[in-house]
PDB file of C-alpha atoms in Angstrom:
ATOM      1  CA  MET A   1       0.147   0.137   0.103  1.00  0.00           C
ATOM      2  CA  VAL A   2       1.374   3.371  -0.918  1.00  0.00           C
ATOM      3  CA  SER A   3       0.013   6.338   1.057  1.00  0.00           C
ATOM      4  CA  GLU A   4      -0.780   9.926  -0.255  1.00  0.00           C
ATOM      5  CA  TYR A   5       2.886  10.753   0.550  1.00  0.00           C
ATOM      6  CA  SER A   6       4.198   9.216  -2.801  1.00  0.00           C
ATOM      7  CA  GLU A   7       6.543  11.900  -4.324  1.00  0.00           C
ATOM      8  CA  PRO A   8       9.406  11.707  -6.773  1.00  0.00           C
ATOM      9  CA  ALA A   9      12.799  11.847  -5.347  1.00  0.00           C
ATOM     10  CA  ASP A  10      15.921  12.902  -7.252  1.00  0.00           C
ATOM     11  CA  ASP A  11      13.851  13.475 -10.516  1.00  0.00           C
ATOM     12  CA  ASP A  12      12.942   9.554 -10.560  1.00  0.00           C
ATOM     13  CA  ALA A  13       9.137   9.226 -10.932  1.00  0.00           C
ATOM     14  CA  SER A  14       9.169   5.631  -9.756  1.00  0.00           C
ATOM     15  CA  ALA A  15      10.511   6.620  -6.241  1.00  0.00           C
ATOM     16  CA  LEU A  16       8.390   5.594  -3.258  1.00  0.00           C
ATOM     17  CA  ALA A  17       7.603   7.394   0.014  1.00  0.00           C
ATOM     18  CA  LEU A  18       5.769   5.446   2.386  1.00  0.00           C
ATOM     19  CA  LYS A  19       3.810   6.468   5.676  1.00  0.00           C
ATOM     20  CA  ILE A  20       5.017   4.791   9.054  1.00  0.00           C
ATOM     21  CA  LEU A  21       3.565   5.339  12.346  1.00  0.00           C
ATOM     22  CA  VAL A  22       5.863   5.260  15.612  1.00  0.00           C
ATOM     23  CA  ALA A  23       3.385   4.596  18.549  1.00  0.00           C
ATOM     24  CA  GLY A  24       3.607   3.318  22.036  1.00  0.00           C
ATOM     25  CA  GLY A  25       3.137   4.260  25.636  1.00  0.00           C
ATOM     26  CA  PHE A  26       4.013   7.761  27.440  1.00  0.00           C
ATOM     27  CA  GLY A  27       7.680   8.344  27.636  1.00  0.00           C
ATOM     28  CA  VAL A  28       8.741   5.019  25.587  1.00  0.00           C
ATOM     29  CA  GLY A  29      11.288   6.692  23.149  1.00  0.00           C
ATOM     30  CA  LYS A  30       8.920   7.665  20.108  1.00  0.00           C
ATOM     31  CA  THR A  31      10.420  11.172  19.841  1.00  0.00           C
ATOM     32  CA  THR A  32      13.950  10.011  20.185  1.00  0.00           C
ATOM     33  CA  LEU A  33      13.614   7.370  17.766  1.00  0.00           C
ATOM     34  CA  VAL A  34      12.201   9.532  15.085  1.00  0.00           C
ATOM     35  CA  GLY A  35      14.738  11.927  15.861  1.00  0.00           C
ATOM     36  CA  ALA A  36      17.517   9.448  15.799  1.00  0.00           C
ATOM     37  CA  VAL A  37      16.950   8.116  12.343  1.00  0.00           C
ATOM     38  CA  SER A  38      15.536  11.136  10.504  1.00  0.00           C
ATOM     39  CA  GLU A  39      17.718  12.685   7.760  1.00  0.00           C
ATOM     40  CA  ILE A  40      15.957  16.024   7.907  1.00  0.00           C
ATOM     41  CA  ARG A  41      15.591  18.140  10.996  1.00  0.00           C
ATOM     42  CA  PRO A  42      12.497  16.487  12.576  1.00  0.00           C
ATOM     43  CA  LEU A  43       9.451  18.428  13.374  1.00  0.00           C
ATOM     44  CA  ARG A  44       8.418  17.960  17.077  1.00  0.00           C
ATOM     45  CA  THR A  45       5.329  19.159  18.952  1.00  0.00           C
ATOM     46  CA  GLU A  46       6.535  19.027  22.371  1.00  0.00           C
ATOM     47  CA  GLU A  47       5.401  21.119  25.266  1.00  0.00           C
ATOM     48  CA  MET A  48       6.613  20.970  28.883  1.00  0.00           C
ATOM     49  CA  LEU A  49       4.759  18.820  31.290  1.00  0.00           C
ATOM     50  CA  SER A  50       2.617  20.923  33.139  1.00  0.00           C
ATOM     51  CA  GLU A  51       1.291  20.243  36.852  1.00  0.00           C
ATOM     52  CA  ALA A  52      -1.985  19.641  35.529  1.00  0.00           C
ATOM     53  CA  GLY A  53      -0.624  17.043  33.172  1.00  0.00           C
ATOM     54  CA  ARG A  54       1.070  15.134  35.924  1.00  0.00           C
ATOM     55  CA  LEU A  55      -2.396  14.455  37.611  1.00  0.00           C
ATOM     56  CA  VAL A  56      -3.363  12.632  34.575  1.00  0.00           C
ATOM     57  CA  ASP A  57       0.060  11.189  33.110  1.00  0.00           C
ATOM     58  CA  ASP A  58       1.564   8.144  34.539  1.00  0.00           C
ATOM     59  CA  THR A  59       5.054   9.187  35.126  1.00  0.00           C
ATOM     60  CA  ASP A  60       6.199   6.326  37.189  1.00  0.00           C
ATOM     61  CA  GLY A  61       9.504   4.927  35.691  1.00  0.00           C
ATOM     62  CA  VAL A  62       9.900   8.202  33.534  1.00  0.00           C
ATOM     63  CA  ASP A  63      10.070  10.696  36.355  1.00  0.00           C
ATOM     64  CA  ARG A  64      13.077  12.667  34.563  1.00  0.00           C
ATOM     65  CA  LYS A  65      10.902  13.202  31.452  1.00  0.00           C
ATOM     66  CA  VAL A  66       9.984  17.065  31.323  1.00  0.00           C
ATOM     67  CA  THR A  67       8.300  17.357  27.876  1.00  0.00           C
ATOM     68  CA  THR A  68       5.529  15.589  25.901  1.00  0.00           C
ATOM     69  CA  THR A  69       4.381  15.139  22.278  1.00  0.00           C
ATOM     70  CA  VAL A  70       0.993  16.951  22.101  1.00  0.00           C
ATOM     71  CA  ALA A  71       0.328  16.423  18.557  1.00  0.00           C
ATOM     72  CA  MET A  72       3.000  14.420  16.347  1.00  0.00           C
ATOM     73  CA  ASP A  73       6.600  13.974  15.566  1.00  0.00           C
ATOM     74  CA  PHE A  74       7.525  14.243  11.790  1.00  0.00           C
ATOM     75  CA  GLY A  75      10.723  12.859  10.216  1.00  0.00           C
ATOM     76  CA  ARG A  76      11.986  11.136   6.830  1.00  0.00           C
ATOM     77  CA  ILE A  77      14.641   8.379   6.367  1.00  0.00           C
ATOM     78  CA  THR A  78      15.600   6.805   2.909  1.00  0.00           C
ATOM     79  CA  ILE A  79      15.976   3.155   3.307  1.00  0.00           C
ATOM     80  CA  ARG A  80      17.411   2.806  -0.157  1.00  0.00           C
ATOM     81  CA  SER A  81      17.569   4.400  -3.459  1.00  0.00           C
ATOM     82  CA  GLY A  82      14.058   5.210  -4.365  1.00  0.00           C
ATOM     83  CA  LEU A  83      12.376   4.178  -1.258  1.00  0.00           C
ATOM     84  CA  SER A  84      11.682   6.776   1.470  1.00  0.00           C
ATOM     85  CA  LEU A  85       9.607   6.484   4.768  1.00  0.00           C
ATOM     86  CA  TYR A  86       7.649   9.314   6.085  1.00  0.00           C
ATOM     87  CA  LEU A  87       7.639   8.813  10.025  1.00  0.00           C
ATOM     88  CA  PHE A  88       4.860  10.122  12.109  1.00  0.00           C
ATOM     89  CA  GLY A  89       5.436   9.777  15.852  1.00  0.00           C
ATOM     90  CA  THR A  90       2.125   9.548  17.715  1.00  0.00           C
ATOM     91  CA  PRO A  91       1.488  10.940  21.083  1.00  0.00           C
ATOM     92  CA  GLY A  92       1.218   8.535  23.848  1.00  0.00           C
ATOM     93  CA  GLN A  93      -1.169   9.747  26.338  1.00  0.00           C
ATOM     94  CA  ASP A  94      -5.000   8.462  26.355  1.00  0.00           C
ATOM     95  CA  ARG A  95      -6.210  12.230  25.904  1.00  0.00           C
ATOM     96  CA  PHE A  96      -4.552  12.617  22.575  1.00  0.00           C
ATOM     97  CA  TRP A  97      -5.656   9.297  20.939  1.00  0.00           C
ATOM     98  CA  PHE A  98      -8.273  11.077  18.981  1.00  0.00           C
ATOM     99  CA  LEU A  99      -5.313  12.168  16.758  1.00  0.00           C
ATOM    100  CA  TRP A 100      -4.524   8.379  15.955  1.00  0.00           C
ATOM    101  CA  ASP A 101      -7.280   7.854  13.374  1.00  0.00           C
ATOM    102  CA  GLU A 102      -6.154  10.919  11.143  1.00  0.00           C
ATOM    103  CA  LEU A 103      -2.468   9.932  11.555  1.00  0.00           C
ATOM    104  CA  SER A 104      -2.983   6.108  10.456  1.00  0.00           C
ATOM    105  CA  GLN A 105      -5.001   7.036   7.088  1.00  0.00           C
ATOM    106  CA  GLY A 106      -2.709   5.657   4.362  1.00  0.00           C
ATOM    107  CA  ALA A 107       0.035   4.395   6.744  1.00  0.00           C
ATOM    108  CA  LEU A 108       2.014   1.295   5.302  1.00  0.00           C
ATOM    109  CA  GLY A 109       2.472  -0.060   8.921  1.00  0.00           C
ATOM    110  CA  ALA A 110       3.460   0.902  12.528  1.00  0.00           C
ATOM    111  CA  VAL A 111       6.201   0.430  14.900  1.00  0.00           C
ATOM    112  CA  VAL A 112       4.897  -0.044  18.543  1.00  0.00           C
ATOM    113  CA  LEU A 113       7.889   0.888  21.112  1.00  0.00           C
ATOM    114  CA  ALA A 114       7.932  -0.985  24.274  1.00  0.00           C
ATOM    115  CA  ASP A 115       9.561  -0.460  27.422  1.00  0.00           C
ATOM    116  CA  THR A 116       9.736  -3.700  29.551  1.00  0.00           C
ATOM    117  CA  ARG A 117       9.665  -1.593  32.718  1.00  0.00           C
ATOM    118  CA  ARG A 118       6.211  -0.443  31.676  1.00  0.00           C
ATOM    119  CA  LEU A 119       5.200  -3.170  29.190  1.00  0.00           C
ATOM    120  CA  GLU A 120       1.402  -2.737  29.846  1.00  0.00           C
ATOM    121  CA  ASP A 121       1.596   0.660  28.342  1.00  0.00           C
ATOM    122  CA  CYS A 122       1.935  -0.548  24.710  1.00  0.00           C
ATOM    123  CA  PHE A 123      -1.401  -2.713  25.030  1.00  0.00           C
ATOM    124  CA  PRO A 124      -3.500   0.051  23.846  1.00  0.00           C
ATOM    125  CA  ALA A 125      -1.395   0.507  20.712  1.00  0.00           C
ATOM    126  CA  VAL A 126      -1.095  -3.332  20.047  1.00  0.00           C
ATOM    127  CA  ASP A 127      -4.798  -3.514  20.366  1.00  0.00           C
ATOM    128  CA  TYR A 128      -5.566  -0.304  18.131  1.00  0.00           C
ATOM    129  CA  PHE A 129      -3.299  -1.788  15.250  1.00  0.00           C
ATOM    130  CA  GLU A 130      -4.692  -5.108  15.347  1.00  0.00           C
ATOM    131  CA  HIS A 131      -8.358  -4.343  15.331  1.00  0.00           C
ATOM    132  CA  ARG A 132      -7.530  -2.174  12.237  1.00  0.00           C
ATOM    133  CA  HIS A 133      -5.376  -4.749  10.655  1.00  0.00           C
ATOM    134  CA  ILE A 134      -2.590  -2.412  10.327  1.00  0.00           C
ATOM    135  CA  PRO A 135       0.647  -4.309  10.186  1.00  0.00           C
ATOM    136  CA  PHE A 136       3.120  -3.334  13.054  1.00  0.00           C
ATOM    137  CA  VAL A 137       6.360  -4.623  14.603  1.00  0.00           C
ATOM    138  CA  VAL A 138       6.979  -4.308  18.398  1.00  0.00           C
ATOM    139  CA  ALA A 139      10.250  -2.857  18.951  1.00  0.00           C
ATOM    140  CA  VAL A 140      11.506  -3.239  22.632  1.00  0.00           C
ATOM    141  CA  ASN A 141      13.557  -0.046  23.525  1.00  0.00           C
ATOM    142  CA  CYS A 142      16.340  -1.460  25.823  1.00  0.00           C
ATOM    143  CA  PHE A 143      16.649   1.406  28.311  1.00  0.00           C
ATOM    144  CA  VAL A 144      19.708   1.316  30.509  1.00  0.00           C
ATOM    145  CA  GLY A 145      19.019  -0.450  34.207  1.00  0.00           C
ATOM    146  CA  ALA A 146      15.857  -2.292  32.481  1.00  0.00           C
ATOM    147  CA  ARG A 147      15.838  -6.213  33.011  1.00  0.00           C
ATOM    148  CA  THR A 148      16.368  -7.671  29.612  1.00  0.00           C
ATOM    149  CA  TYR A 149      13.830  -9.983  28.169  1.00  0.00           C
ATOM    150  CA  GLY A 150      13.972 -12.089  24.827  1.00  0.00           C
ATOM    151  CA  ALA A 151      11.570 -11.278  21.879  1.00  0.00           C
ATOM    152  CA  LEU A 152       9.611 -14.499  22.607  1.00  0.00           C
ATOM    153  CA  ASP A 153       8.990 -13.551  26.092  1.00  0.00           C
ATOM    154  CA  VAL A 154       7.806 -10.098  25.018  1.00  0.00           C
ATOM    155  CA  SER A 155       5.623 -11.556  22.240  1.00  0.00           C
ATOM    156  CA  ARG A 156       3.896 -14.075  25.013  1.00  0.00           C
ATOM    157  CA  ALA A 157       3.582 -11.320  27.339  1.00  0.00           C
ATOM    158  CA  LEU A 158       1.751  -9.071  25.014  1.00  0.00           C
ATOM    159  CA  ASP A 159      -0.311 -12.088  23.429  1.00  0.00           C
ATOM    160  CA  LEU A 160       0.651 -10.951  20.034  1.00  0.00           C
ATOM    161  CA  GLU A 161      -0.887 -12.402  16.705  1.00  0.00           C
ATOM    162  CA  ARG A 162       1.392 -15.125  15.513  1.00  0.00           C
ATOM    163  CA  GLY A 163       4.096 -13.889  13.108  1.00  0.00           C
ATOM    164  CA  THR A 164       4.226 -10.346  14.608  1.00  0.00           C
ATOM    165  CA  PRO A 165       7.832  -9.437  14.634  1.00  0.00           C
ATOM    166  CA  VAL A 166       9.688  -8.137  17.920  1.00  0.00           C
ATOM    167  CA  VAL A 167      12.883  -6.798  17.853  1.00  0.00           C
ATOM    168  CA  LEU A 168      15.144  -5.395  20.342  1.00  0.00           C
ATOM    169  CA  CYS A 169      16.542  -1.792  19.738  1.00  0.00           C
ATOM    170  CA  ASP A 170      18.105   1.140  21.196  1.00  0.00           C
ATOM    171  CA  ALA A 171      15.971   4.439  20.076  1.00  0.00           C
ATOM    172  CA  ARG A 172      19.142   6.662  20.376  1.00  0.00           C
ATOM    173  CA  ASP A 173      21.008   4.752  17.880  1.00  0.00           C
ATOM    174  CA  ARG A 174      20.281   5.543  13.915  1.00  0.00           C
ATOM    175  CA  ASP A 175      21.440   2.243  12.762  1.00  0.00           C
ATOM    176  CA  SER A 176      19.288   0.425  15.348  1.00  0.00           C
ATOM    177  CA  GLY A 177      16.480   2.214  14.555  1.00  0.00           C
ATOM    178  CA  LYS A 178      16.962   1.862  10.733  1.00  0.00           C
ATOM    179  CA  GLU A 179      16.934  -2.005  11.299  1.00  0.00           C
ATOM    180  CA  VAL A 180      13.551  -1.761  13.053  1.00  0.00           C
ATOM    181  CA  LEU A 181      11.984   0.059  10.211  1.00  0.00           C
ATOM    182  CA  VAL A 182      13.551  -2.156   7.604  1.00  0.00           C
ATOM    183  CA  ARG A 183      11.781  -5.178   9.431  1.00  0.00           C
ATOM    184  CA  LEU A 184       8.634  -3.333   9.488  1.00  0.00           C
ATOM    185  CA  VAL A 185       8.623  -2.631   5.675  1.00  0.00           C
ATOM    186  CA  GLU A 186       9.651  -6.403   5.009  1.00  0.00           C
ATOM    187  CA  TYR A 187       6.873  -7.573   7.201  1.00  0.00           C
ATOM    188  CA  ALA A 188       4.181  -5.130   5.851  1.00  0.00           C
ATOM    189  CA  GLY A 189       5.215  -5.925   2.422  1.00  0.00           C
ATOM    190  CA  ARG A 190       4.404  -9.618   3.186  1.00  0.00           C
ATOM    191  CA  MET A 191       1.102  -8.735   4.743  1.00  0.00           C
ATOM    192  CA  HIS A 192      -0.308  -6.816   2.143  1.00  0.00           C
ATOM    193  CA  THR A 193       0.836  -9.395  -0.514  1.00  0.00           C
ATOM    194  CA  ALA A 194      -0.664 -12.041   1.208  1.00  0.00           C
ATOM    195  CA  ARG A 195      -4.066 -10.129   1.700  1.00  0.00           C
ATOM    196  CA  LEU A 196      -4.071  -9.210  -2.140  1.00  0.00           C
ATOM    197  CA  LEU A 197      -3.787 -12.781  -3.017  1.00  0.00           C
ATOM    198  CA  ASP A 198      -6.558 -13.827  -0.642  1.00  0.00           C
ATOM    199  CA  SER A 199      -8.755 -11.155  -2.168  1.00  0.00           C
ATOM    200  CA  VAL A 200      -8.188 -12.503  -5.703  1.00  0.00           C
ATOM    201  CA  SER A 201      -8.339 -16.313  -4.858  1.00  0.00           C
TER     202      SER A 201
END
C-alpha cells in the first residue's frame, strides 16, 4: 500500500515514499527514535509537562521526563535508492488518542515501541493496530538498567498474533532504529501481498 505521501525524489518518478507510524506508551522513546533516524531536521510538537498534566499522566519510571508530544513528531529516512519513509510519531497519552485515526490514514504499517519496565503501556497501541489490521512490529527499547527479556518472552506477554515481529533496539541509535524500520517494511510488504492474494483467490 502506497500512501498519499508518495512523491518523486531526485527526479525519479518511480520513487516511493511510504507512511509509517511510531506509537507506544508515554515516555517510551518515540520522539527519540524519530529524531535519531531522520535525515531531515525532525518536526516536533513537544510541550513542557505541566502540573495539571502530571495529575493524568503516569510518570512512574520516567520521572525525569520534562516534555511530551502533544500532536505528532515527523521525520524522513531513505531506506534505499527510490524508497523513503515518512515517520509520524504519535502522542502517547490517552487524551491525545483522537489524533491516531487521522495519523493512521494511508499508513503502510507501524512501530510499537515498548519499555519492559512499563510493558502494559503498549497494550492500547497493539490493540489499535490489530483491530484495524495495520501491520506492525514491536520494538523493545532497551533502557539502561531495565531487565532484559527475549523477543519470545515479550511476544507472549503481549499476547501478539502469530508472526508479529518483536525486535530489540536502542531508540537513540540510528542504525538500530533503521533496522527496526527495515523489518517493518519487509513484514508489512508480506502482509499486504498475502491480503492481495487472498482477495483474488
